[in-house]
CSV table of C-alpha atoms in Angstrom, one decimal:
chain,number,residue,atom,x,y,z
A,28,UNK,CA,0.0,-0.4,-0.1
A,29,UNK,CA,2.7,2.8,1.2
A,30,UNK,CA,5.9,1.1,-0.7
A,31,UNK,CA,6.0,4.1,-3.2
A,32,UNK,CA,6.5,6.6,-0.2
A,33,UNK,CA,9.9,5.2,0.5
A,34,UNK,CA,11.4,4.8,-3.0
A,35,UNK,CA,11.8,7.3,-5.7
A,36,UNK,CA,9.3,9.3,-7.1
A,37,UNK,CA,6.5,6.8,-8.8
A,38,UNK,CA,4.0,9.3,-9.4
A,39,UNK,CA,3.4,12.2,-11.0
A,40,UNK,CA,1.6,13.9,-8.4
A,41,UNK,CA,4.8,13.3,-6.2
A,42,UNK,CA,7.0,14.8,-8.6
A,43,UNK,CA,4.4,17.9,-8.8
A,44,UNK,CA,4.0,17.9,-5.0
A,45,UNK,CA,7.9,19.0,-4.5
A,46,UNK,CA,7.1,22.5,-6.3
A,47,UNK,CA,4.4,23.3,-3.9
A,48,UNK,CA,6.6,22.0,-0.7
A,49,UNK,CA,9.5,24.1,-1.8
A,50,UNK,CA,7.6,27.4,-2.7
A,51,UNK,CA,5.9,27.0,1.1
A,52,UNK,CA,9.6,26.6,2.8
A,53,UNK,CA,10.5,29.9,0.7
A,54,UNK,CA,7.4,31.6,2.1
A,55,UNK,CA,8.0,30.4,5.6
A,56,UNK,CA,11.6,31.8,5.4
A,57,UNK,CA,10.5,35.0,4.0
A,58,UNK,CA,7.6,35.2,6.9
A,59,UNK,CA,10.2,35.1,9.7
A,60,UNK,CA,11.9,37.8,8.3
A,61,UNK,CA,8.7,40.3,8.0
A,62,UNK,CA,7.5,39.2,11.4
A,63,UNK,CA,10.9,40.1,13.0
A,64,UNK,CA,10.8,43.6,11.1
A,65,UNK,CA,7.4,44.0,12.6
A,66,UNK,CA,8.6,43.4,15.8
A,67,UNK,CA,11.4,45.4,15.8
A,68,UNK,CA,8.8,48.4,14.6
A,69,UNK,CA,7.1,48.1,17.9
A,70,UNK,CA,10.0,48.7,19.7
A,71,UNK,CA,11.7,51.4,17.5
A,72,UNK,CA,8.9,53.3,16.1
A,73,UNK,CA,11.0,55.6,13.8
A,74,UNK,CA,12.6,52.1,12.2
A,75,UNK,CA,12.9,52.9,8.5
A,76,UNK,CA,10.9,51.0,6.4
A,77,UNK,CA,9.5,51.3,2.9
A,78,UNK,CA,6.0,49.5,3.9
A,79,UNK,CA,4.2,51.0,7.0
A,80,UNK,CA,3.6,48.7,10.0
A,81,UNK,CA,0.0,48.2,9.3
A,82,UNK,CA,0.4,46.5,5.9
A,83,UNK,CA,3.5,44.7,7.1
A,84,UNK,CA,1.6,43.3,9.9
A,85,UNK,CA,-1.4,42.3,7.2
A,86,UNK,CA,1.6,40.6,4.7
A,87,UNK,CA,2.7,38.6,7.9
A,88,UNK,CA,-0.9,37.4,9.0
A,89,UNK,CA,-1.4,36.6,5.1
A,90,UNK,CA,2.1,34.4,5.2
A,91,UNK,CA,1.2,32.6,8.4
A,92,UNK,CA,-2.0,31.5,6.4
A,93,UNK,CA,-0.9,30.7,2.9
A,94,UNK,CA,2.5,29.1,3.2
A,95,UNK,CA,0.7,26.5,5.2
A,96,UNK,CA,-2.0,25.9,2.6
A,97,UNK,CA,0.5,25.8,-0.1
A,98,UNK,CA,2.7,23.2,1.6
A,99,UNK,CA,-0.6,21.1,2.8
A,100,UNK,CA,-1.6,21.2,-1.1
A,101,UNK,CA,1.8,19.3,-2.0
A,102,UNK,CA,1.7,17.3,1.2
A,103,UNK,CA,-1.8,15.9,0.1
A,104,UNK,CA,-1.0,15.2,-3.1
A,105,UNK,CA,1.7,13.3,-2.1
A,106,UNK,CA,0.6,11.3,0.3
A,107,UNK,CA,-2.6,10.7,-1.2
A,108,UNK,CA,-0.9,8.7,-4.0
A,109,UNK,CA,1.3,6.9,-1.3
A,110,UNK,CA,-1.9,5.9,0.8
A,111,UNK,CA,-3.7,4.9,-2.5
A,112,UNK,CA,-0.8,3.5,-4.7
A,113,UNK,CA,-1.9,5.0,-8.0
A,114,UNK,CA,-1.9,8.2,-9.6
A,115,UNK,CA,-4.1,11.1,-9.0
A,116,UNK,CA,-7.2,11.9,-11.4
A,117,UNK,CA,-5.3,14.6,-13.5
A,118,UNK,CA,-1.6,15.6,-13.1
A,119,UNK,CA,-2.2,18.5,-15.5
A,120,UNK,CA,-4.8,20.0,-13.2
A,121,UNK,CA,-2.3,19.6,-10.4
A,122,UNK,CA,0.3,21.7,-12.3
A,123,UNK,CA,-2.5,24.3,-13.3
A,124,UNK,CA,-3.2,24.5,-9.8
A,125,UNK,CA,-0.2,25.4,-8.5
A,126,UNK,CA,0.4,28.2,-10.7
A,127,UNK,CA,-2.9,29.5,-9.8
A,128,UNK,CA,-2.5,29.5,-5.9
A,129,UNK,CA,1.1,31.2,-6.4
A,130,UNK,CA,-0.3,33.8,-8.7
A,131,UNK,CA,-3.2,34.9,-6.4
A,132,UNK,CA,-1.1,34.5,-3.2
A,133,UNK,CA,2.1,36.8,-4.6
A,134,UNK,CA,-0.7,39.0,-5.7
A,135,UNK,CA,-2.1,39.4,-2.2
A,136,UNK,CA,1.3,40.3,-0.9
A,137,UNK,CA,2.7,42.5,-3.7
A,138,UNK,CA,-0.7,44.8,-3.6
A,139,UNK,CA,-0.4,45.0,0.2
A,140,UNK,CA,3.4,45.8,-0.3
A,141,UNK,CA,2.0,48.7,-2.5
A,142,UNK,CA,-0.1,49.8,0.4
A,143,UNK,CA,-3.4,48.3,-1.4
A,144,UNK,CA,-5.9,46.8,0.7
A,145,UNK,CA,-9.2,46.2,2.4
A,146,UNK,CA,-8.6,47.3,5.9
A,147,UNK,CA,-10.6,44.2,7.0
A,148,UNK,CA,-8.1,42.4,9.7
A,149,UNK,CA,-6.5,39.1,9.0
A,150,UNK,CA,-7.9,39.3,5.4
A,151,UNK,CA,-6.8,42.5,4.4
A,152,UNK,CA,-6.3,41.6,0.2
A,153,UNK,CA,-8.5,42.4,-2.3
A,154,UNK,CA,-11.5,40.1,-2.4
A,155,UNK,CA,-10.7,39.2,-6.2
A,156,UNK,CA,-7.4,37.7,-5.1
A,157,UNK,CA,-9.0,35.4,-2.3
A,158,UNK,CA,-11.4,34.3,-5.4
A,159,UNK,CA,-8.6,33.2,-6.8
A,160,UNK,CA,-7.2,31.1,-4.1
A,161,UNK,CA,-10.8,29.5,-4.0
A,162,UNK,CA,-10.3,28.4,-7.4
A,163,UNK,CA,-7.2,26.7,-6.7
A,164,UNK,CA,-8.9,25.1,-3.9
A,165,UNK,CA,-11.9,24.2,-6.1
A,166,UNK,CA,-9.4,22.7,-8.4
A,167,UNK,CA,-7.5,20.5,-5.9
A,168,UNK,CA,-11.3,19.4,-4.4
A,169,UNK,CA,-12.4,18.4,-7.7
A,170,UNK,CA,-8.9,16.6,-8.5
A,171,UNK,CA,-9.4,14.6,-5.2
A,172,UNK,CA,-12.8,13.6,-5.1
A,173,UNK,CA,-12.4,12.4,-8.8
A,174,UNK,CA,-9.2,10.3,-7.5
A,175,UNK,CA,-11.2,8.7,-4.7
A,176,UNK,CA,-13.9,8.1,-7.0
A,177,UNK,CA,-11.7,6.1,-9.2
A,178,UNK,CA,-11.2,3.1,-7.1
A,179,UNK,CA,-13.9,3.3,-4.2
A,180,UNK,CA,-13.5,-0.1,-2.8
A,181,UNK,CA,-9.6,0.9,-2.1
A,182,UNK,CA,-10.4,4.7,-0.4
A,183,UNK,CA,-8.3,4.5,2.9
A,184,UNK,CA,-9.6,6.6,5.8
A,185,UNK,CA,-6.2,8.8,5.8
A,186,UNK,CA,-6.9,9.5,1.7
A,187,UNK,CA,-10.8,10.7,2.6
A,188,UNK,CA,-9.8,12.5,5.5
A,189,UNK,CA,-7.3,14.8,3.6
A,190,UNK,CA,-9.8,15.2,0.7
A,191,UNK,CA,-12.5,16.4,3.1
A,192,UNK,CA,-10.1,18.7,4.8
A,193,UNK,CA,-9.5,20.6,1.4
A,194,UNK,CA,-13.0,21.2,0.8
A,195,UNK,CA,-13.3,22.5,4.2
A,196,UNK,CA,-10.6,24.8,3.4
A,197,UNK,CA,-12.6,26.1,-0.1
A,198,UNK,CA,-15.9,26.2,1.8
A,199,UNK,CA,-14.4,28.4,5.0
A,200,UNK,CA,-12.8,30.9,2.8
A,201,UNK,CA,-15.5,31.1,-0.1
A,202,UNK,CA,-17.7,33.6,1.9
A,203,UNK,CA,-14.9,35.8,2.7
A,204,UNK,CA,-14.9,36.8,-1.0
A,205,UNK,CA,-18.3,38.8,-0.7
A,206,UNK,CA,-18.5,41.9,1.1
A,207,UNK,CA,-21.0,42.0,3.8
A,208,UNK,CA,-22.7,45.2,5.2
A,209,UNK,CA,-23.6,43.8,8.7
A,210,UNK,CA,-20.5,43.8,10.9
A,211,UNK,CA,-21.8,40.7,12.9
A,212,UNK,CA,-22.0,38.6,9.4
A,213,UNK,CA,-18.8,39.9,8.1
A,214,UNK,CA,-16.6,39.1,11.8
A,215,UNK,CA,-18.3,35.4,11.7
A,216,UNK,CA,-17.0,34.7,8.3
A,217,UNK,CA,-13.8,35.8,9.0
A,218,UNK,CA,-13.4,33.6,12.0
A,219,UNK,CA,-14.2,30.8,9.7
A,220,UNK,CA,-10.4,31.3,8.3
A,221,UNK,CA,-9.0,33.0,11.2
A,222,UNK,CA,-9.9,29.9,13.6
A,223,UNK,CA,-11.6,27.2,11.6
A,224,UNK,CA,-8.8,26.8,9.1
A,225,UNK,CA,-6.5,25.9,11.5
A,226,UNK,CA,-9.1,24.1,14.0
A,227,UNK,CA,-10.7,21.9,11.5
A,228,UNK,CA,-9.4,22.4,7.7
A,229,UNK,CA,-5.9,22.0,8.4
A,230,UNK,CA,-6.6,19.4,11.2
A,231,UNK,CA,-7.9,17.2,8.7
A,232,UNK,CA,-5.4,17.1,6.2
A,233,UNK,CA,-2.5,17.2,8.7
A,234,UNK,CA,-3.9,13.8,10.7
A,235,UNK,CA,-4.0,12.5,7.1
A,236,UNK,CA,-0.1,12.9,6.7
A,237,UNK,CA,0.6,12.1,10.5
A,238,UNK,CA,-1.4,8.9,9.9
A,239,UNK,CA,0.5,8.0,6.8
A,240,UNK,CA,4.1,8.8,8.5
A,241,UNK,CA,3.1,6.8,11.7
A,242,UNK,CA,2.6,3.5,9.6
A,243,UNK,CA,5.4,3.9,7.2
A,244,UNK,CA,7.9,4.8,10.1
A,245,UNK,CA,6.2,1.6,12.2
A,246,UNK,CA,5.0,4.0,15.3
A,247,UNK,CA,1.7,2.5,15.0
A,248,UNK,CA,0.0,0.2,12.9
A,249,UNK,CA,-2.7,0.6,10.4
A,250,UNK,CA,-5.6,-0.4,13.0
A,251,UNK,CA,-4.6,1.3,15.8
A,252,UNK,CA,-3.9,4.6,13.5
A,253,UNK,CA,-7.0,4.6,12.1
A,254,UNK,CA,-9.1,4.1,15.2
A,255,UNK,CA,-7.4,7.2,16.2
A,256,UNK,CA,-8.0,9.0,13.0
A,257,UNK,CA,-11.6,8.5,12.8
A,258,UNK,CA,-12.1,9.8,16.3
A,259,UNK,CA,-9.7,12.7,15.5
A,260,UNK,CA,-11.7,13.9,12.2
A,261,UNK,CA,-15.1,13.7,13.9
A,262,UNK,CA,-13.9,15.9,17.0
A,263,UNK,CA,-12.0,18.3,14.6
A,264,UNK,CA,-15.1,18.8,12.9
A,265,UNK,CA,-17.4,19.0,15.9
A,266,UNK,CA,-15.0,20.7,18.1
A,267,UNK,CA,-13.9,23.2,15.4
A,268,UNK,CA,-17.5,24.2,14.3
A,269,UNK,CA,-18.7,25.1,17.8
A,270,UNK,CA,-15.3,25.6,19.7
A,271,UNK,CA,-15.2,28.8,17.4
A,272,UNK,CA,-18.3,30.0,19.6
A,273,UNK,CA,-16.1,31.6,22.1
A,274,UNK,CA,-15.1,34.2,19.7
A,275,UNK,CA,-18.8,34.8,18.5
A,276,UNK,CA,-20.3,36.1,21.8
A,277,UNK,CA,-17.6,39.1,21.5
A,278,UNK,CA,-19.1,40.1,17.8
A,279,UNK,CA,-22.9,40.2,19.1
A,280,UNK,CA,-23.9,36.2,19.3
A,281,UNK,CA,-26.0,35.3,21.9
A,282,UNK,CA,-24.2,34.2,25.3
A,283,UNK,CA,-25.1,30.7,25.2
A,284,UNK,CA,-22.2,30.7,22.0
A,285,UNK,CA,-19.5,31.6,24.8
A,286,UNK,CA,-20.6,28.5,27.4
A,287,UNK,CA,-21.0,26.3,24.2
A,288,UNK,CA,-17.6,27.3,23.0
A,289,UNK,CA,-15.9,26.7,26.1
A,290,UNK,CA,-17.6,23.2,26.9
A,291,UNK,CA,-16.9,21.8,23.2
A,292,UNK,CA,-13.1,23.0,23.3
A,293,UNK,CA,-13.0,20.2,26.4
A,294,UNK,CA,-13.5,17.5,24.0
A,295,UNK,CA,-10.8,18.6,21.2
A,296,UNK,CA,-8.3,17.7,23.9
A,297,UNK,CA,-9.1,14.0,23.8
A,298,UNK,CA,-7.5,13.2,20.2
A,299,UNK,CA,-4.3,15.3,21.1
A,300,UNK,CA,-3.8,12.9,24.4
A,301,UNK,CA,-4.5,10.0,22.3
A,302,UNK,CA,-1.8,10.8,19.7
A,303,UNK,CA,0.8,11.7,22.7
A,304,UNK,CA,0.2,8.5,24.2
A,305,UNK,CA,0.2,6.4,20.8
A,306,UNK,CA,3.5,8.1,20.0
A,307,UNK,CA,5.1,7.5,23.4
A,308,UNK,CA,4.5,3.7,23.1
A,309,UNK,CA,5.3,3.9,19.4
A,310,UNK,CA,8.8,5.2,20.3
A,311,UNK,CA,9.0,3.0,23.3
A,312,UNK,CA,8.6,0.0,21.3
A,313,UNK,CA,10.7,0.6,18.2
A,314,UNK,CA,13.5,2.8,17.8
A,315,UNK,CA,14.0,4.9,14.2
A,316,UNK,CA,17.5,4.4,12.5
A,317,UNK,CA,16.6,6.4,9.4
A,318,UNK,CA,17.7,10.0,9.9
A,319,UNK,CA,15.5,11.4,7.2
A,320,UNK,CA,12.5,9.6,9.4
A,321,UNK,CA,14.3,10.8,12.7
A,322,UNK,CA,14.5,14.5,11.5
A,323,UNK,CA,10.9,14.2,10.5
A,324,UNK,CA,9.8,13.0,13.7
A,325,UNK,CA,11.8,16.0,15.4
A,326,UNK,CA,9.5,18.5,13.6
A,327,UNK,CA,6.2,16.4,14.2
A,328,UNK,CA,7.3,15.5,18.0
A,329,UNK,CA,7.4,19.6,18.3
A,330,UNK,CA,4.1,20.3,16.8
A,331,UNK,CA,2.5,17.4,19.1
A,332,UNK,CA,4.2,19.5,22.0
A,333,UNK,CA,2.5,22.8,20.9
A,334,UNK,CA,-0.6,21.1,20.0
A,335,UNK,CA,-0.9,20.1,23.8
A,336,UNK,CA,0.4,23.1,25.4
A,337,UNK,CA,-0.2,26.4,23.0
A,338,UNK,CA,-3.5,25.2,21.3
A,339,UNK,CA,-5.2,23.1,23.6
A,340,UNK,CA,-4.3,23.8,27.1
A,341,UNK,CA,-3.7,27.5,26.6
A,342,UNK,CA,-6.6,27.5,24.3
A,343,UNK,CA,-8.6,26.1,26.8
A,344,UNK,CA,-7.7,28.5,29.3
A,345,UNK,CA,-8.5,31.6,27.3
A,346,UNK,CA,-12.0,30.2,26.7
A,347,UNK,CA,-13.2,30.4,30.3
A,348,UNK,CA,-15.7,33.3,29.9
A,349,UNK,CA,-14.4,35.4,32.9
A,350,UNK,CA,-10.7,35.0,31.7
A,351,UNK,CA,-11.8,35.8,28.0
A,352,UNK,CA,-13.5,38.8,29.1
A,353,UNK,CA,-10.4,40.5,30.6
A,354,UNK,CA,-7.7,39.2,28.2
A,355,UNK,CA,-9.8,38.9,24.5
A,356,UNK,CA,-7.7,41.0,22.1
A,357,UNK,CA,-4.5,41.5,24.4
A,358,UNK,CA,-1.1,40.4,23.7
A,359,UNK,CA,-1.9,37.4,25.5
A,360,UNK,CA,-4.0,36.0,22.6
A,361,UNK,CA,-1.2,37.0,20.3
A,362,UNK,CA,1.2,34.5,22.4
A,363,UNK,CA,-1.4,31.9,22.1
A,364,UNK,CA,-2.2,32.4,18.5
A,365,UNK,CA,1.9,32.2,17.9
A,366,UNK,CA,2.0,28.7,19.7
A,367,UNK,CA,-1.3,27.5,18.3
A,368,UNK,CA,-0.9,28.6,14.6
A,369,UNK,CA,2.7,27.9,14.2
A,370,UNK,CA,3.4,25.6,16.6
A,371,UNK,CA,0.8,23.0,16.0
A,372,UNK,CA,0.3,23.7,12.4
A,373,UNK,CA,3.5,25.1,11.1
A,374,UNK,CA,5.8,22.4,12.5
A,375,UNK,CA,3.3,19.8,11.1
A,376,UNK,CA,3.6,21.4,7.9
A,377,UNK,CA,7.3,21.6,7.8
A,378,UNK,CA,7.6,18.1,8.4
A,379,UNK,CA,5.6,16.9,5.6
A,380,UNK,CA,7.7,19.4,3.3
A,381,UNK,CA,10.9,18.2,4.1
A,382,UNK,CA,9.7,14.7,4.0
A,383,UNK,CA,8.5,15.0,0.4
A,384,UNK,CA,11.5,17.1,-0.7
A,385,UNK,CA,14.1,15.0,1.0
A,386,UNK,CA,12.6,11.8,-0.7
A,387,UNK,CA,15.1,9.6,-2.4
A,388,UNK,CA,18.0,10.5,-0.2
A,389,UNK,CA,19.2,10.3,3.1
A,390,UNK,CA,20.8,13.3,5.2
A,391,UNK,CA,24.4,12.9,6.5
A,392,UNK,CA,25.1,12.8,10.2
A,393,UNK,CA,26.0,16.3,9.7
A,394,UNK,CA,23.3,17.3,8.0
A,395,UNK,CA,21.0,15.6,10.6
A,396,UNK,CA,22.5,17.5,13.5
A,397,UNK,CA,22.4,20.8,11.7
A,398,UNK,CA,18.8,19.7,11.2
A,399,UNK,CA,18.1,19.0,14.6
A,400,UNK,CA,19.8,22.2,15.5
A,401,UNK,CA,17.6,24.5,13.9
A,402,UNK,CA,14.6,22.7,15.1
A,403,UNK,CA,15.9,23.5,18.6
A,404,UNK,CA,16.8,27.0,17.9
A,405,UNK,CA,12.9,27.3,16.1
A,406,UNK,CA,11.8,26.1,19.4
A,407,UNK,CA,13.6,27.9,21.9
A,408,UNK,CA,13.0,31.2,19.6
A,409,UNK,CA,9.1,30.5,19.4
A,410,UNK,CA,9.2,29.9,23.2
A,411,UNK,CA,10.7,33.2,24.2
A,412,UNK,CA,8.7,35.3,21.9
A,413,UNK,CA,5.5,33.7,22.7
A,414,UNK,CA,6.3,33.5,26.3
A,415,UNK,CA,7.1,37.4,26.2
A,416,UNK,CA,4.0,38.3,24.5
A,417,UNK,CA,1.9,36.2,27.2
A,418,UNK,CA,3.5,37.9,30.0
A,419,UNK,CA,3.0,41.5,28.0
A,420,UNK,CA,-0.8,40.3,27.8
A,421,UNK,CA,-0.7,39.7,31.6
A,422,UNK,CA,0.4,42.9,32.6
A,423,UNK,CA,-1.6,44.9,29.7
A,424,UNK,CA,-4.8,43.1,31.2
A,425,UNK,CA,-3.7,44.2,34.7
A,426,UNK,CA,-3.0,47.9,33.7
A,427,UNK,CA,-5.7,48.2,31.0
A,428,UNK,CA,-8.5,46.3,31.2
A,429,UNK,CA,-8.4,45.7,35.7
A,430,UNK,CA,-7.0,49.2,36.8
A,431,UNK,CA,-8.3,51.5,33.8
A,432,UNK,CA,-5.0,52.9,32.8
A,433,UNK,CA,-5.3,54.6,29.5
A,434,UNK,CA,-4.3,52.1,26.6
A,435,UNK,CA,-1.1,54.1,25.5
A,436,UNK,CA,0.3,54.5,28.8
A,437,UNK,CA,0.1,51.0,29.4
A,438,UNK,CA,1.7,50.1,26.2
A,439,UNK,CA,4.3,52.1,26.7
A,440,UNK,CA,5.2,50.0,30.1
A,441,UNK,CA,5.4,46.6,28.1
A,442,UNK,CA,8.4,47.7,26.3
A,443,UNK,CA,10.8,45.4,28.2
A,444,UNK,CA,8.5,42.3,26.9
A,445,UNK,CA,8.4,43.6,23.5
A,446,UNK,CA,12.3,43.5,23.5
A,447,UNK,CA,12.4,40.5,24.5
A,448,UNK,CA,10.0,39.1,22.0
A,449,UNK,CA,12.4,40.9,19.3
A,450,UNK,CA,15.4,38.4,21.0
A,451,UNK,CA,13.0,35.6,20.6
A,452,UNK,CA,11.9,36.4,17.1
A,453,UNK,CA,15.7,36.7,16.0
A,454,UNK,CA,16.7,33.2,17.6
A,455,UNK,CA,13.4,31.9,15.5
A,456,UNK,CA,14.4,33.7,12.4
A,457,UNK,CA,17.9,32.2,12.4
A,458,UNK,CA,16.5,28.6,13.1
A,459,UNK,CA,14.1,29.2,10.3
A,460,UNK,CA,16.6,30.3,7.5
A,461,UNK,CA,18.9,27.6,8.8
A,462,UNK,CA,16.1,24.8,8.5
A,463,UNK,CA,15.3,26.2,5.3
A,464,UNK,CA,18.6,25.8,3.9
A,465,UNK,CA,18.7,22.1,4.8
A,466,UNK,CA,15.3,21.6,3.5
A,467,UNK,CA,16.9,23.3,0.2
A,468,UNK,CA,20.1,21.3,0.0
A,469,UNK,CA,17.7,18.2,0.5
A,470,UNK,CA,15.5,19.1,-2.3
A,471,UNK,CA,18.5,20.0,-4.6
A,472,UNK,CA,20.4,16.9,-4.0
A,473,UNK,CA,17.0,14.8,-5.2
A,474,UNK,CA,15.8,17.4,-7.7
A,475,UNK,CA,15.1,15.0,-10.5
């Protein structure tokens, strides 16, 4: 079933997937540089920059969404063929899809750099460009569905889950190509991308990759991993749809959504705990000798760590109504977002991209150690950066929301934490560039 995943590229889809993954890694490298410049701008207000802070922040937020999206497209094509052991329906369509998604993604960043946007936080590009992203997702969804329907008897849970995840990415973004006059509707649909992409759609595409990797590496057998996959997929959909409710209350929805969002968020912790237990058992019973798989596992374990801490536990803490009342919209939320979005999603996409781009090669011991060092630096940088934001958020909450201090006066007292954030961001950027270099080397050595 998965023989093709450990050999040289057998299918055109796996060759095409490499261009997606390489582009994603390049955008990831760009993102950390953009983010570091933005963090510096908060500390040094007169820092010369051709792009104003508000547009630089918009580019940073856009990159945070779209480099994982492009990497996920490549991962899904690669692991879909590995799971089903056959070609996708249309490799030509996959090639066209790549150029479509890259054209409109770069158009968003290019126009924002030229100070052309719509002022809508998190989705500040022109709506026509998001419609282009939807076109790429439509092509992907059609291609994946037709691939599954070609041989219905041999559809695997991992392949089906990745396909459903891709469809949800499309359905959740599509309403955001429309301009709504009602601010409540506008904010609600925005959270379908800001929150539900990560909590539900990306969750489904990621678990398909994790399931395939665990089977191939021997960390879990197919029966065991597929039981977890069914539960994870079900709770990702239910938990994502209703867990987002803790955002809805603050934009005008009934108070029941605040309670519902908090309670359902408890459920989302269950499959994460199961994955941790399964990983522990797998590592205890099997020692991985393949350096390529070991480096992939380092990235996956990083993702699991932040999934438990930054996404699940910290996210659960923030959904408590009495906590959310004071901390919503502070730097504390930003710290949680960094740990949840990059920590849990970014690391797993990097793991998949590295695995795809290094197929057919084995890193030398020196390259493996360099890759591990890059992952460690990334983790240290992320923890310092996010901890600084969390500490700043706690102080901001106390001074601004509890004592009632003027916002600007309170913000001036947060400078020490923001400087620490810059130091963490610098480490993160170094780790990012180092890891990107090793991934690029792996791609160059195996480029067919």
